[in-house]
Amino acid sequence: MASATDSRYGQKESSDQNFDYMFKILIIGNSSVGKTSFLFRYADDSFTPAFVSTVGIDFKVKTIYRNDKRIKLQIWDTAGQERYRTITTAYYRGAMGFILMYDITNEESFNAVQDWSTQIKTYSWDNAQVLLVGNKCDMEDERVVSSERGRQLADHLGFEFFEASAKDNINVKQTFERLVDVICEKMSESLDTADPAVTGAKQGPQLTDQQAPPHQDCAC
Amino acid sequence: PGHRQEGPTPGQSQPPAALLGTPGAQGAARPQGVSGAVETHSGVRHPPFSCSPLASQACSAPAPDLGALKRKAGRAAPRPAVHAVLRSLLLYATQRQAGAGRAGGREAAARCPPRPQDGLQGPTRFQLLRARFTGTGREPLKRTREVGRQDQQQPGRGVVAATVHKLLEKTSGAAGQPGPGQEPPCGAQPGRGRPAGRSRVRDILRTLLAAEKPAAPGMPPGGPGASSRAPPRAAGRAGSVLSRLRDKFQQGCLRSEAGVLPLRPEGRKQRPTPRRALLRPVPRMLCTASRASACVCPPPARLLACVAEPPPGAVGPGAAGLGGVQPGHTASLVSQGRPVRVCKARRLRLRRLRRLFLRVPGDTHQKSVKRYIRKGVPLEHRARVWLGVSGAQAQMDRNPGYYQRLLQGESDGSLEEAIWTDMNRTFPDNERFRRGADPCLQRPLFNVLAAYGRHNRDVGYCQGMNFIAGYLLLVTADEEEAFWLLDALVGQILPDYYGPAMLGLRTDQEVLGQLVRTKLPAVAALLDGHGVLWALVVSRWFICLFVDTLPVETVLRVWDCLFSEGSKIIFRVALTLIKQHQASILEASSLPDICEKFRQITRGSFAMECHTFMRKIFSEPGSLPTSSIRRLRARCRAQLLAPQ
């Protein structure tokens, strides 16, 4: 159900906005790793320690110029607690990018990365791009997860890796831009290889102002 | 104002010597000042009291022998029946004579002075009211009272005279007489043509004028002592009659409750009691009572003594750093100990509410309790009422010490860590929930949540419960009560909302979708068209029970009903919000738009005015039978479980 409806809104929305692509990106990770702060730092360039716990799901929209294209990012912020996955996984479908976040001062959040990665594989489109982000890198004193371990895990899972800080605005923009680049690369790669499962919906006449992902036909 | 001048000015303009001449020759006993006043007031050309002695004799001629009648009545005293008959006869005769005498002239009245008990009729209540509300209007009368307080008599007297004049004109007009200012009725007056009652009223009024007059124009300027009464030398026989008449008239005023003519300061002092009774009927008061405690008046929080949204700019410290994530409604919810403005009506209502609970402590779900609760429970009674109606109190009484045992029970590391994670993220803009606050509510909040996690291991801790428990703590100010109320909510009222699968919550979100589809198909079509899942727009409503979504006061009012009537209220609130803003929602043309609209509809004046809001939630969504909710829930639950 969600898949069908998600793809519908995507197409309809793209028709009344002025942009070349629209990417749907989800930020996931354990509770209190800093997902909301990360999103607000990127979308509003603001930070406050006084965020309330996210309940359910929320999103923000930001339009960027990248590679001469106007790209509209729809960034979804999810509740981290495990039981909320029943609600949030409905939004995995149709997402082209994921920011999987852990807290470098919280071992448990790092240990959960594997689990989150499984969730992505289970509920999302196969071609979804994932970035692993170790947040709160400004809190070096309290670090329990070394950069090296993070990088190793990212390599193991096949994700790109960043360490970032929403508080000090380290690597936040870079993370999103890299994700957009990766998605764009993957998209053009798909176009080049003309994988029918991926490009089928993109061959239409409105390619330029049409949302890129053909997730109607994706394997979800 | 015109009337105020009308009274005294003509009198002052007249040369007193000229006035004293004519009437003095006619009426021997008439005090000069009084007659002068009469002349001046009714117009010099046609003094109404200047009827001839002949006429006055004719007036008094048909009067029966009152003395004989009285003596007879006195003799008949042992026989009650005869005595009663004679008394009534005497009364009739006296009245008749008094009427005739007053119609004819002052001499007759003086010969047979009316006594207080002999039924002298003052102007009717209707006349007084008319005098009050027509013509002269309320303004001069009001001013009479105001001015009268500072300056003893003079201006007030003028208005009185003016009012009486007005009355005179009216009565004479009604009696088919020409106005006193047009034609001298001197010759025609003794005739029996007009009805006695009306003429009597007229004459009383004239007498009154005559009595009042000397105080106004005939008084030396700047003599406050002289102004209070007619000159002493005028207090002869006729003077006493006049003063009695005046008293009579005043009594008539008091009796009629109209309270129009404050003739004397004493009269004014006597008046308040009947007037208050007249102005404040009891049913109104009850109505006000209910409204007062339901805080209908803006600003809403003042009467109810509940916390409301702080005015913009008055938000507590810390709210500024919110960054616009959530509407920080709870920033101001720190009002325990704030002085409470208790009005009488509210106290009345509270007493009734308390009595209701005392009378039937067990059966709290009766209609009247429901009605009272829908009108809003005052903050200081919320804890009691919530505990009572939800059954939490009963649970608490049945399990004494249970909460303490839970606190001392074995700890569950992951549960506590999950709760600690949210401690700094529960109402961060409310100073009482900040680390280091005094008193800090973080520890009680942790205790309540941890105890609940241990008590209900199936649920444990779910994000969202922290906000609910936080509100409960703010309202109850007691950990154990908050715990049992949380248990009532999570365990009974909202079953399966916060369990690991959150099935109840997801079910209810789907149920809301179905209800909207039935009741507001356009909105449902819009959301379907954009592929918006209901969970996206309403999950926070359901999970946090409108905390930080609606204004504090509205949330508490919704919770009043939630505890007393159950989870159906959530649908009512959600449906009302959507229906009320349907037009605005339908303007949205994209998914972000729709989400923004759903955020907007929980703000603004509609949600802020909680009294109207609460009335609307019971009227706007229309019928919402529990049975159909149950059916819908069963169907939606089956649908949710099916694909898995």
Coordinates of C-alpha atoms in Angstrom, one line a residue, chain A:
Chain A
M1 CA 0.0 0.0 0.0
A2 CA 2.6 2.5 1.0
S3 CA 4.7 1.8 -2.0
A4 CA 1.9 2.7 -4.4
T5 CA 0.9 5.7 -2.6
D6 CA 4.4 7.0 -2.1
S7 CA 5.1 6.8 -5.8
R8 CA 1.9 8.6 -6.5
Y9 CA 2.7 11.6 -4.4
G10 CA 6.1 11.8 -5.8
Q11 CA 4.9 12.2 -9.3
K12 CA 2.2 14.6 -8.5
E13 CA 4.4 16.7 -6.3
S14 CA 7.0 17.0 -9.0
S15 CA 4.5 18.3 -11.4
D16 CA 3.9 21.5 -9.5
Q17 CA 7.3 22.4 -8.3
N18 CA 10.2 23.8 -10.2
F19 CA 13.1 21.4 -10.0
D20 CA 14.9 18.8 -11.9
Y21 CA 15.0 16.0 -9.4
M22 CA 13.5 15.2 -6.1
F23 CA 15.3 12.9 -3.8
K24 CA 13.8 11.4 -0.7
I25 CA 16.3 10.9 2.0
L26 CA 15.7 9.3 5.4
I27 CA 17.8 9.8 8.5
I28 CA 17.8 6.7 10.7
G29 CA 19.6 5.5 13.7
N30 CA 19.2 4.9 17.4
S31 CA 17.4 7.2 19.7
S32 CA 19.2 10.4 20.6
V33 CA 22.1 10.0 18.2
G34 CA 21.3 13.5 16.9
K35 CA 19.2 12.9 13.8
T36 CA 16.9 15.9 14.4
S37 CA 19.8 18.2 15.2
F38 CA 21.6 17.0 12.1
L39 CA 18.6 17.8 9.9
F40 CA 18.0 21.2 11.5
R41 CA 21.7 22.0 11.1
Y42 CA 21.5 21.2 7.4
A43 CA 18.0 22.6 6.6
D44 CA 18.0 25.7 8.9
D45 CA 21.6 26.0 9.9
S46 CA 20.5 26.1 13.5
F47 CA 21.4 24.1 16.6
T48 CA 19.8 23.8 20.0
P49 CA 20.4 21.3 22.7
A50 CA 16.7 21.6 23.6
F51 CA 15.2 19.4 21.0
V52 CA 12.3 17.2 22.2
S53 CA 12.4 13.5 21.4
T54 CA 11.0 12.9 17.9
V55 CA 7.8 11.0 18.1
G56 CA 6.7 9.4 14.8
I57 CA 8.1 10.9 11.7
D58 CA 8.7 14.3 10.3
F59 CA 10.3 15.9 7.3
K60 CA 11.9 19.0 5.9
V61 CA 12.4 20.1 2.4
K62 CA 15.5 21.8 1.0
T63 CA 16.4 22.6 -2.6
I64 CA 20.0 22.6 -3.6
Y65 CA 21.9 23.2 -6.9
R66 CA 24.2 20.4 -7.7
N67 CA 25.8 19.5 -11.0
D68 CA 23.7 22.2 -12.7
K69 CA 20.6 20.6 -11.5
R70 CA 18.0 21.9 -9.1
I71 CA 17.5 19.1 -6.7
K72 CA 14.8 19.1 -4.1
L73 CA 15.6 17.1 -1.1
Q74 CA 12.8 15.8 1.1
I75 CA 14.5 14.8 4.2
W76 CA 12.7 12.6 6.7
D77 CA 13.5 12.5 10.3
T78 CA 12.4 9.4 12.1
A79 CA 11.9 8.3 15.7
G80 CA 14.8 6.2 16.8
Q81 CA 13.2 4.0 19.3
E82 CA 12.9 0.5 18.1
R83 CA 9.2 0.1 18.4
Y84 CA 8.6 3.1 16.1
R85 CA 10.1 1.1 13.3
T86 CA 6.7 -0.3 12.6
I87 CA 5.7 3.2 11.7
T88 CA 8.8 4.5 10.1
T89 CA 9.6 1.5 7.9
A90 CA 6.5 2.4 5.9
Y91 CA 8.5 5.4 4.7
Y92 CA 11.6 3.5 3.7
R93 CA 10.0 2.6 0.4
G94 CA 10.7 5.1 -2.2
A95 CA 13.7 6.6 -0.4
M96 CA 16.8 7.0 -2.6
G97 CA 19.2 7.8 0.2
F98 CA 19.7 7.0 3.8
I99 CA 21.8 8.6 6.4
L100 CA 22.5 5.9 9.0
M101 CA 23.6 7.7 12.1
Y102 CA 25.3 6.6 15.3
D103 CA 26.7 8.5 18.2
I104 CA 30.4 8.2 18.7
T105 CA 29.9 8.5 22.4
N106 CA 27.4 5.7 22.5
E107 CA 28.6 2.2 21.9
E108 CA 25.1 0.8 21.7
S109 CA 24.1 3.1 18.9
F110 CA 27.2 1.9 17.0
N111 CA 26.3 -1.7 17.6
A112 CA 22.9 -1.1 16.2
V113 CA 24.2 0.0 12.9
Q114 CA 24.2 -3.5 11.6
D115 CA 20.6 -3.9 12.5
W116 CA 19.6 -0.7 10.9
S117 CA 21.4 -1.7 7.7
T118 CA 19.3 -4.9 7.7
Q119 CA 16.2 -2.8 8.0
I120 CA 17.2 -0.8 5.0
K121 CA 17.8 -3.9 3.0
T122 CA 14.5 -5.3 4.0
Y123 CA 12.2 -2.4 3.5
S124 CA 13.8 -0.1 0.9
W125 CA 14.6 -0.1 -2.7
D126 CA 17.7 -2.1 -3.6
N127 CA 19.5 0.9 -5.2
A128 CA 19.1 3.1 -2.2
Q129 CA 22.3 4.7 -1.2
V130 CA 23.4 4.7 2.4
L131 CA 25.9 6.9 4.2
L132 CA 27.2 5.9 7.6
V133 CA 27.6 9.0 9.9
G134 CA 29.2 9.1 13.3
N135 CA 27.7 12.1 14.9
K136 CA 28.8 14.2 17.8
C137 CA 32.5 14.2 16.8
D138 CA 32.9 17.4 18.7
M139 CA 32.7 15.4 21.9
E140 CA 36.1 13.9 21.5
D141 CA 36.5 13.5 25.2
E142 CA 33.6 11.1 25.4
R143 CA 34.3 9.2 22.3
V144 CA 33.9 5.5 22.7
V145 CA 33.8 4.5 19.0
S146 CA 37.0 5.3 17.2
S147 CA 36.9 6.6 13.7
E148 CA 38.7 3.5 12.5
R149 CA 36.0 1.2 13.7
G150 CA 33.4 3.3 12.0
R151 CA 35.3 3.3 8.8
Q152 CA 35.8 -0.5 9.0
L153 CA 32.1 -1.1 9.6
A154 CA 31.2 1.2 6.7
D155 CA 33.5 -0.6 4.4
H156 CA 32.1 -3.9 5.6
L157 CA 28.6 -2.8 4.8
G158 CA 29.5 -1.1 1.6
F159 CA 28.5 2.4 2.8
E160 CA 30.5 5.6 2.6
F161 CA 31.5 7.0 6.0
F162 CA 31.6 10.5 7.6
E163 CA 32.2 11.7 11.1
A164 CA 30.2 14.8 11.7
S165 CA 29.0 17.2 14.3
A166 CA 25.7 19.0 14.1
K167 CA 26.6 21.1 17.0
D168 CA 29.8 22.4 15.5
N169 CA 28.6 22.1 12.0
I170 CA 31.3 19.7 10.9
N171 CA 30.7 17.7 7.8
V172 CA 26.9 18.2 7.8
K173 CA 26.7 19.8 4.4
Q174 CA 29.3 17.6 3.0
T175 CA 27.4 14.5 4.1
F176 CA 24.3 15.5 2.3
E177 CA 26.1 16.7 -0.8
R178 CA 28.0 13.5 -1.0
L179 CA 24.8 11.5 -0.7
V180 CA 23.2 13.5 -3.5
D181 CA 26.2 12.9 -5.6
V182 CA 26.1 9.3 -4.9
I183 CA 22.5 9.1 -5.8
C184 CA 23.1 11.1 -9.0
E185 CA 25.9 8.8 -10.0
K186 CA 23.9 5.7 -9.3
M187 CA 21.1 7.2 -11.3
S188 CA 23.2 8.0 -14.4
E189 CA 24.8 4.6 -14.0
S190 CA 21.4 3.0 -14.1
L191 CA 20.5 5.1 -17.2
D192 CA 23.7 4.1 -18.9
T193 CA 23.4 0.4 -18.2
A194 CA 19.7 0.8 -19.2
D195 CA 18.6 -1.6 -16.6
P196 CA 15.0 -2.1 -17.4
A197 CA 14.0 -2.6 -13.9
V198 CA 15.5 0.8 -12.9
T199 CA 15.0 2.9 -16.0
G200 CA 11.6 1.7 -17.1
A201 CA 9.8 4.6 -15.6
K202 CA 12.4 7.1 -16.4
Q203 CA 12.3 6.8 -20.2
G204 CA 9.3 9.0 -20.4
P205 CA 9.3 12.3 -22.2
Q206 CA 9.4 14.3 -19.0
L207 CA 12.7 13.1 -17.8
T208 CA 14.1 16.4 -16.9
D209 CA 11.4 17.6 -14.7
Q210 CA 10.4 14.2 -13.5
Q211 CA 11.3 12.6 -10.4
A212 CA 14.2 10.3 -11.0
P213 CA 13.5 7.1 -9.2
P214 CA 11.3 4.5 -10.8
H215 CA 10.4 2.9 -7.6
Q216 CA 7.1 1.6 -8.9
D217 CA 9.0 -1.1 -10.4
C218 CA 11.6 -1.5 -7.8
A219 CA 12.0 -4.7 -5.9
C220 CA 10.2 -3.8 -2.8

